XYZ file of C-alpha atoms in Angstrom:
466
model
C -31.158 10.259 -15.089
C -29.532 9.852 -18.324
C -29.961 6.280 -19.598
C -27.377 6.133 -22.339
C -23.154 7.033 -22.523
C -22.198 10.397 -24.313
C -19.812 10.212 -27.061
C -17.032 11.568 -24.497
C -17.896 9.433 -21.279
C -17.862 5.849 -24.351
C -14.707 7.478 -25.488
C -12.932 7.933 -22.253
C -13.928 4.332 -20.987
C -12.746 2.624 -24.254
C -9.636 4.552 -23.820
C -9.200 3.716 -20.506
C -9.767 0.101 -21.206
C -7.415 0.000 -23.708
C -4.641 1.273 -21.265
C -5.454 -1.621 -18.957
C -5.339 -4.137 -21.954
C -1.471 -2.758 -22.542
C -0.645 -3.004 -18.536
C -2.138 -6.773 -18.288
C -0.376 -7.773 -21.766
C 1.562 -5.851 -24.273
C -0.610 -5.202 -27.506
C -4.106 -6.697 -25.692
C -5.005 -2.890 -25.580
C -6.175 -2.517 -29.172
C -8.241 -5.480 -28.747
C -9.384 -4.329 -25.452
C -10.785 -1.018 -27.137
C -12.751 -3.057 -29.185
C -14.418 -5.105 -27.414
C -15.637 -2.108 -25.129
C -17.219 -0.402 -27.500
C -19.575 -4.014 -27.796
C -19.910 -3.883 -23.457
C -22.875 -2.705 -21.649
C -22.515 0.128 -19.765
C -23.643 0.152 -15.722
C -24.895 4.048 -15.453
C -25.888 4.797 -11.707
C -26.504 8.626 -10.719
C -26.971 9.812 -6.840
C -27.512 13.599 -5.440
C -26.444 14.685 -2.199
C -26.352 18.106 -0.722
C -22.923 20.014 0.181
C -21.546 21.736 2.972
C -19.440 24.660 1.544
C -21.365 27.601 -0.144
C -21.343 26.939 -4.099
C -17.626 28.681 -4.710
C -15.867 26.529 -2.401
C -18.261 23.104 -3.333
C -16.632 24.065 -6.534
C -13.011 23.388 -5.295
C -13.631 20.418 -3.167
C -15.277 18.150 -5.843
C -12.370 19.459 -7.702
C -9.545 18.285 -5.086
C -11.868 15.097 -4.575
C -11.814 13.790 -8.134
C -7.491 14.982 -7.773
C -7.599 12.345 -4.803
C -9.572 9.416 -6.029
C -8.552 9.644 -10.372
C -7.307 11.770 -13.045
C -9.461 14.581 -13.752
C -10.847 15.491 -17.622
C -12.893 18.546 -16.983
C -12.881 20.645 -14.040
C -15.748 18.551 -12.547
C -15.300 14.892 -14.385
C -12.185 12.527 -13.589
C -11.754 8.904 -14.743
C -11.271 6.317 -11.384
C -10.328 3.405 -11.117
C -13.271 1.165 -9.801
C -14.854 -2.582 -9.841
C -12.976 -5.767 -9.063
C -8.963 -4.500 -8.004
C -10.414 -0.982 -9.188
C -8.890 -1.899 -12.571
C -12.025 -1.039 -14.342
C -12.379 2.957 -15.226
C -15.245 4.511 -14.532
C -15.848 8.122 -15.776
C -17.344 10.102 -12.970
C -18.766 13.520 -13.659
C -20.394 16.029 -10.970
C -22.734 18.710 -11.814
C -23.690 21.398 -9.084
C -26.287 22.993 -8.737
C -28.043 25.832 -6.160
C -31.968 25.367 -4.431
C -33.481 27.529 -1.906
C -29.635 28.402 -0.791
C -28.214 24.635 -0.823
C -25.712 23.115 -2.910
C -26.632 20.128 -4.756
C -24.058 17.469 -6.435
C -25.722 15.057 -8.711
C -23.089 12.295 -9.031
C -23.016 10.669 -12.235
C -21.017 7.167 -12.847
C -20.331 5.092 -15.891
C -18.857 2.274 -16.490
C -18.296 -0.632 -18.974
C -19.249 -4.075 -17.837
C -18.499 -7.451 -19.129
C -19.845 -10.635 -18.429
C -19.345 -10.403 -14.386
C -21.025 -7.566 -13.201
C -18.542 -5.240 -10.937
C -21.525 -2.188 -10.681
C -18.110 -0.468 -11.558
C -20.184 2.966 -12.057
C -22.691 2.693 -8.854
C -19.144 1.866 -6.971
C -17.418 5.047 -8.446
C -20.590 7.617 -8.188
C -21.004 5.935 -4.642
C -17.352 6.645 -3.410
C -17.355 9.911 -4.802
C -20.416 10.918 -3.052
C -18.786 9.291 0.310
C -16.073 11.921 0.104
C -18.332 15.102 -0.689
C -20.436 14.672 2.350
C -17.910 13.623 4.794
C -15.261 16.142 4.146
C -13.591 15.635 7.665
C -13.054 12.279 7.177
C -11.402 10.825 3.725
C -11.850 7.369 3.060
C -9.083 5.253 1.408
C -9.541 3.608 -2.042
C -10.371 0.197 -0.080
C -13.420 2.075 1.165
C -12.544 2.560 4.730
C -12.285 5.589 6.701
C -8.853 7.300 7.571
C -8.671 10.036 10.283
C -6.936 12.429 8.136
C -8.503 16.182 7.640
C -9.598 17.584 4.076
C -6.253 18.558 2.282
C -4.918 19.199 -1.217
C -1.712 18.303 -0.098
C -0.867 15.518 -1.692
C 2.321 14.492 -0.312
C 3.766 11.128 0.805
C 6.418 10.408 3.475
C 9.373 7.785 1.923
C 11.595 5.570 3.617
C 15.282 6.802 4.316
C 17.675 6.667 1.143
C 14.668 6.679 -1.760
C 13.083 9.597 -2.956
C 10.123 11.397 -5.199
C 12.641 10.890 -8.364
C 13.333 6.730 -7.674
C 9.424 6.397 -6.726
C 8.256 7.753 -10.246
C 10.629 6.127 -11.752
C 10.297 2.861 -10.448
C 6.411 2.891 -10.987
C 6.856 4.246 -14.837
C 8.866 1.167 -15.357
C 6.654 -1.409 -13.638
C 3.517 0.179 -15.875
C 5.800 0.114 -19.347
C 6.766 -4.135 -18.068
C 3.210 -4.445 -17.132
C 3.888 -5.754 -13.434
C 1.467 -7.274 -11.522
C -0.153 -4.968 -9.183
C 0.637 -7.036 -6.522
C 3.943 -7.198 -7.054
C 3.747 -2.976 -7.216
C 2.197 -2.544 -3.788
C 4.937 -5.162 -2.581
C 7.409 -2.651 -3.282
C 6.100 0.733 -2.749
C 5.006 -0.591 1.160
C 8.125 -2.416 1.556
C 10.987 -0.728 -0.416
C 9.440 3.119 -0.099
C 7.735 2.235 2.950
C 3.857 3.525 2.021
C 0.591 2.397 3.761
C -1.357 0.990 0.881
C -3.148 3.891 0.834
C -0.680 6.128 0.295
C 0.929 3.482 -2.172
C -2.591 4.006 -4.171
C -2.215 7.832 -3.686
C 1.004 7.356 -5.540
C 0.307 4.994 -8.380
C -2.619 7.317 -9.124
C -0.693 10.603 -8.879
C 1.889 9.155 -11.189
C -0.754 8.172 -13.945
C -1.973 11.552 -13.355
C 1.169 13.365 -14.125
C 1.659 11.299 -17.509
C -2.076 12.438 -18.407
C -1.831 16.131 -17.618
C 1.908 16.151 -19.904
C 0.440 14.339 -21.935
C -2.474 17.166 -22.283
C -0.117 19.480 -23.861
C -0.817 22.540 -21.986
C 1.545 23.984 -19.654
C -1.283 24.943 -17.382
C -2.307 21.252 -16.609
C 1.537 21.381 -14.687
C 1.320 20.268 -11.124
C 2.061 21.734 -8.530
C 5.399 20.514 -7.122
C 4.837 21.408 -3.846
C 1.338 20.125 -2.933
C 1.477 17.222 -5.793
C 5.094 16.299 -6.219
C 4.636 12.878 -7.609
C 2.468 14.090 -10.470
C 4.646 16.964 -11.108
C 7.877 14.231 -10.887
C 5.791 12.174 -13.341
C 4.816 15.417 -15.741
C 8.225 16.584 -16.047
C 9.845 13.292 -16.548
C 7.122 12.822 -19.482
C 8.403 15.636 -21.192
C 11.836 14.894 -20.813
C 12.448 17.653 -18.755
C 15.248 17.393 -15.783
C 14.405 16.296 -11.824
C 16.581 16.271 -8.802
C 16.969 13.364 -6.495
C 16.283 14.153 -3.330
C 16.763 10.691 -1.131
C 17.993 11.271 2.361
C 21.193 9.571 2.953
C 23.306 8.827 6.316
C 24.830 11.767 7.058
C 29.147 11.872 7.676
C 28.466 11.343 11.030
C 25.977 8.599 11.233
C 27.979 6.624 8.866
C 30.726 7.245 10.916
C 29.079 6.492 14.180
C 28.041 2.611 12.413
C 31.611 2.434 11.291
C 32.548 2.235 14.680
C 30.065 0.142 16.244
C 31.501 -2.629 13.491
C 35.017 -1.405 14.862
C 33.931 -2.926 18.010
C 32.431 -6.059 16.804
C 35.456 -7.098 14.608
C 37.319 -6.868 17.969
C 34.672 -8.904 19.428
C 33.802 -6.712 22.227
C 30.254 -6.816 23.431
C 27.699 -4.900 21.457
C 26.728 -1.646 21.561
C 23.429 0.082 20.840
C 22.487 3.026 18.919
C 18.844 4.917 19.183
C 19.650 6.422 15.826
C 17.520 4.861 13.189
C 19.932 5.849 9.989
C 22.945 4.128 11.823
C 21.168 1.171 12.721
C 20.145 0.611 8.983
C 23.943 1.438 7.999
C 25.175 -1.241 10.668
C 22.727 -3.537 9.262
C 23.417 -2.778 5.741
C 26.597 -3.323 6.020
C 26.887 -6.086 8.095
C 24.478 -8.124 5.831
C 26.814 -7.313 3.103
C 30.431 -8.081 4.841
C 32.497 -10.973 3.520
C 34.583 -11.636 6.463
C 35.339 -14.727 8.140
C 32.594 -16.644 9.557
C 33.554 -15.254 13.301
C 34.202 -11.716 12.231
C 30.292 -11.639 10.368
C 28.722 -13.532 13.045
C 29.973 -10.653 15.489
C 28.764 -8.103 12.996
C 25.336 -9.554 12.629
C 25.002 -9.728 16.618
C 25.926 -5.987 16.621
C 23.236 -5.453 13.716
C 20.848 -7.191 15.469
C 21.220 -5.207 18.724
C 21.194 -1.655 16.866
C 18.393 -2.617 15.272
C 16.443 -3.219 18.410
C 17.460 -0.528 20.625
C 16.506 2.115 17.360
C 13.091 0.329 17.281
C 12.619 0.539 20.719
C 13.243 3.843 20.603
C 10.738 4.434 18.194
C 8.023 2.276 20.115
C 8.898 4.666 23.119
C 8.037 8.145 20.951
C 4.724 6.550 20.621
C 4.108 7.001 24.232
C 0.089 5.807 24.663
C -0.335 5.151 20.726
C -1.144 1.473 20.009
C 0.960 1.951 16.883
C 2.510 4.129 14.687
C 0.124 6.269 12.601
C 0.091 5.501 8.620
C 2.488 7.745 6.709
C 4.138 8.734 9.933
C 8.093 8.910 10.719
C 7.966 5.895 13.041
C 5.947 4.467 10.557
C 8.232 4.457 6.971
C 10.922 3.878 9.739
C 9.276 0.674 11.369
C 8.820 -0.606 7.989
C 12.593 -0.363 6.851
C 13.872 -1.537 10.621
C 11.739 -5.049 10.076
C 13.121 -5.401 6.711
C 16.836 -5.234 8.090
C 15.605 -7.277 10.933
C 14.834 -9.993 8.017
C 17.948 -9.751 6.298
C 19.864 -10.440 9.577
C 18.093 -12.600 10.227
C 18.416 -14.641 6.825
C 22.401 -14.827 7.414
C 21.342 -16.130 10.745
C 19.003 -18.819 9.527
C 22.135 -19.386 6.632
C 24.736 -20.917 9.288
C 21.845 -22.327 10.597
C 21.462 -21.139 14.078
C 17.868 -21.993 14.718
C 17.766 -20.103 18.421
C 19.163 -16.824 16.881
C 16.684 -17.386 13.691
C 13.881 -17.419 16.197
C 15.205 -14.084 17.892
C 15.858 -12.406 14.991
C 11.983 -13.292 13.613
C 10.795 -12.579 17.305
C 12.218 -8.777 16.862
C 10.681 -8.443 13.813
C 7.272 -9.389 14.881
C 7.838 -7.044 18.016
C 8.794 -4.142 15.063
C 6.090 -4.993 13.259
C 3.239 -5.489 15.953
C 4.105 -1.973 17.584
C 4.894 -0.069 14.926
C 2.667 -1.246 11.733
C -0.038 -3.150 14.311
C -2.599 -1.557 12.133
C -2.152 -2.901 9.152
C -2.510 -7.090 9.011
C -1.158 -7.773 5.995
C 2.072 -6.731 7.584
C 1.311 -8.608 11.189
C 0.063 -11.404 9.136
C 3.156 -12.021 7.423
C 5.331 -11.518 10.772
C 2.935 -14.243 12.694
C 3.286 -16.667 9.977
C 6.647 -16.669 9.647
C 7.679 -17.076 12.813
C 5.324 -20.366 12.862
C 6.725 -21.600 9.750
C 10.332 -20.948 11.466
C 9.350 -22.979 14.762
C 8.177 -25.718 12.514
C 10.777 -25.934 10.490
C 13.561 -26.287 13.711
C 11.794 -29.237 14.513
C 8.605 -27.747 17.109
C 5.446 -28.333 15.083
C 3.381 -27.810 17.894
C 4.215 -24.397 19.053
C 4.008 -23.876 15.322
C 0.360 -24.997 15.059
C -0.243 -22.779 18.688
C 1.605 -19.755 16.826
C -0.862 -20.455 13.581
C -3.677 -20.702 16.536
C -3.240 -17.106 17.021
C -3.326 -15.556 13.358
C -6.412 -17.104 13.184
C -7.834 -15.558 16.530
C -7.158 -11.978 15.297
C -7.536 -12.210 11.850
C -10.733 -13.974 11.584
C -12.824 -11.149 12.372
C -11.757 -10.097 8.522
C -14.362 -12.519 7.536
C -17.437 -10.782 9.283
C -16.139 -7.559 8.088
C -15.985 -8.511 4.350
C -18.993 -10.548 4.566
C -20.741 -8.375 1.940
C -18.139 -6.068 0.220
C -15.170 -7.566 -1.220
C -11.383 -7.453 0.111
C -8.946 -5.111 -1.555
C -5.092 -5.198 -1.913
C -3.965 -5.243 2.067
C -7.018 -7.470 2.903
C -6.331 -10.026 0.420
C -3.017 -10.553 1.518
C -3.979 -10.872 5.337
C -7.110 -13.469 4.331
C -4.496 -15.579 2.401
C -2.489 -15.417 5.480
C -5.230 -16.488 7.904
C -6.042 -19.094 4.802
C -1.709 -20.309 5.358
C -2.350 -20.255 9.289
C -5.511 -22.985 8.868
C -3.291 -25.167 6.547
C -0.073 -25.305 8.768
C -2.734 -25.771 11.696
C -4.170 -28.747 9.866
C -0.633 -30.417 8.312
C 0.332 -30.227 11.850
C -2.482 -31.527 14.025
C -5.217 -32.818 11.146
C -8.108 -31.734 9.961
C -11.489 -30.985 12.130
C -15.168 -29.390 11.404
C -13.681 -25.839 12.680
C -10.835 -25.502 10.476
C -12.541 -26.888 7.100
C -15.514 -24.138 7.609
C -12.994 -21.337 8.190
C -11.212 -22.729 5.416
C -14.144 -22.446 3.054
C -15.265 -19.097 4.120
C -11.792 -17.885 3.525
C -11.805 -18.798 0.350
C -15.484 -17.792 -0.783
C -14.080 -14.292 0.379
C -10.955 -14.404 -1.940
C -12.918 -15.540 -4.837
C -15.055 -12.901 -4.676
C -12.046 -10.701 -4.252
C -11.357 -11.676 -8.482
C -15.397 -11.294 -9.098
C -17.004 -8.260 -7.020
């Protein structure tokens, strides 16, 4: 095993450094570059044998390093690794043939300051994962998804965005520097990704930029199987892209224009199983400026499309648990719990406590059925319907709703007893951490609560460290 960097893999990393000194804070890049070229390097190599004869091996390290980073060769790609993967690591893959198998030597390097991330072992290690298990691909957090080898590289959006707002929106937040928290917020809320899909597409994105970037029309993506790089390549070069959001058609808009007919009359509500009109009757409802009566009619009938579309959706499920990542019902359940929120806000606004507490209730039914999966979304559900029972005067059925967030979620613990949380799992820790505290304001402090509370927090500070 090589011991030392090559020119290229030092000049990539300090390079790469240097673009995460600009994203954290504008002009920290140059000194960013410097320093790196003073950091010790973590170097980790691992073989493994391959499945596919040595032709197609070629293609699937290929599409592999396309998943996980930006490639620089045909067989080396820089990914994003260590603590929030924020620290590149150059990976390179050589190939070789003995006694009729294919071999993949995995090399990783990495820079490493005074916390060690084992950046390098992490990105050889991943790498490797995803060579020898080619029919199952993990997601950038580690874990296993039950998705098939593909090169498509596609993402499903939520209704009314598109390819075009997506690239844009994520060029901008990279040029302010955004927080990546603050990213993933809005690409799985607003555009209605699973975080890894929301991953998929911040990397595809930087991936476009680096192949214009490259100079050569050759390096163009393909806009079929990699539309977000190729949105992201041609928008680089100045070069003209369609927007291609799916709007309400004539006739849904016109169906939600007369289920608010109805309400301004104040005749009972009606229900729609079509998602697009329910988000137009919500939409518009949220944003009326009638009378008092007239939006409190609207917001009932918002309320009750809302439901009968997501209960729709929960029905197309049939035996499913939940929706599956990326799917329809998915990006769908996502956008239905956000209108669910806004109705309910206006709700909350008059006040009405008991129609607050429906309107939270529906979301958490949206949300449970549809995104069950994912706990940084149920997390966020549970604890605000606590923090709404509290606040209209019920702390106790607060603390008993708390009681519950931390019966499911504090299995997270054992899981991430040794490797750190990422992204989705930080956000659902710090909502088990919220559940222990309202718990505790409520009915005091006990031996339980202040060890979960302390092991909750050991695992978010090593979330910053590992």
């Amino acid at each position: 095993m090589a011991v030392e960097l090559t020119p290229e893999e030092s000049d990539l990393l300090v390079a790469g450094l240097g673009v995460v000194g600009d994203r954290v804070n504008r002009g920290a890049g140059r000194g960013a570059r410097r320093a790196a070229r003073w950091m010790r390097a973590d170097i980790f190599e691992t073989t493994v044998e391959l499945r596919p004869p040595f032709p197609t091996a070629t293609d699937l390290v290929a599409r592999t390093l396309d998943a996980l980073g930006t490639r620089t060769t045909e067989l080396q790609a820089v990914i994003g690794s260590g603590a929030m993967n924020l620290n590149p690591a150059v990976v390179t893959v050589t190939l070789s043939e003995d006694a009729g198998r294919v071999i993949a030597t995995v090399r990783g390097v990495a820079k490493e300051g005074l916390i060690r991330q084992r950046a390098g072992e992490k990105a050889a290690r991943r790498v490797a994962e995803q060579l020898t298990g080619p029919s199952v691909v993990r997601g950038r957090d580690g874990h296993p998804r039950a998705v098939e080898w593909t090169d498509d590289l596609r993402v499903r959006l939520a209704r009314g965005t598109s390819v075009r707002a997506l690239v844009l929106y994520l060029r901008a937040a990279d040029e302010e520097g955004a927080r990546r928290r603050d990213v993933l917020a809005v690409l799985t809320e607003r555009f209605a990704l699973p975080f890894d899909d929301a991953r998929l597409a911040m990397d595809r994105v930087g991936g476009g930029v680096v192949r214009a970037a490259s100079g050569s029309a050759a390096n163009e993506p393909d806009p079929v199987k990699d539309p977000l790089a190729w949105t992201s390549y041609r928008l680089e070069l100045g070069l003209p892209v369609d927007d291609d959001a799916l709007e309400p058609s004539p006739e849904q808009r016109a169906s939600a224009q007369a289920l608010l007919k109805r309400a301004r009359r104040g005749k009972p509500t009606r229900d729609t199983e079509d998602v697009a009109v329910a988000l137009e009757v919500a939409r518009l409802a949220v944003a009326s400026q009638e009378s008092d009566r007239t939006r409190f009619h609207l917001l009932l009938e918002a309320a009750t499309s809302l439901s009968v579309a997501a209960e729709a959706c929960i029905v197309r499920l049939g035996q499913q648990a939940c929706a599956p990542e990326g799917s329809q019902e998915w990006v769908d359940g996502v956008a239905l719990a956000a209108a669910a929120r806004q109705v309910t806000a206006k709700f909350a606004a008059q006040p009405d406590p008991e129609l607050e507490e429906r309107g939270l209730a529906l979301v958490g039914r949206i949300v449970t059925r549809l995104l069950g999966q994912c706990h940084a979304f149920v997390g966020r559900a549970m604890i605000e319907s606590a923090r709404c029972t509290q606040r209209n005067g019920d702390p106790d059925r607060a603390a008993t709703r708390a009681q519950a967030v931390l019966a499911d979620f504090e299995v997270l613990l054992d899981r991430f007893e040794v490797d750190a949380p990422f992204d989705e799992h930080v956000i659902a820790l710090e909502y088990l951490l919220a559940a222990v505290e309202l718990i505790t304001e409520v009915r005091g402090d006990s031996t339980e609560l202040a060890v979960l509370r302390n092991r909750t927090k050991h695992v978010l500070d090593r979330s910053l460290t590992d």
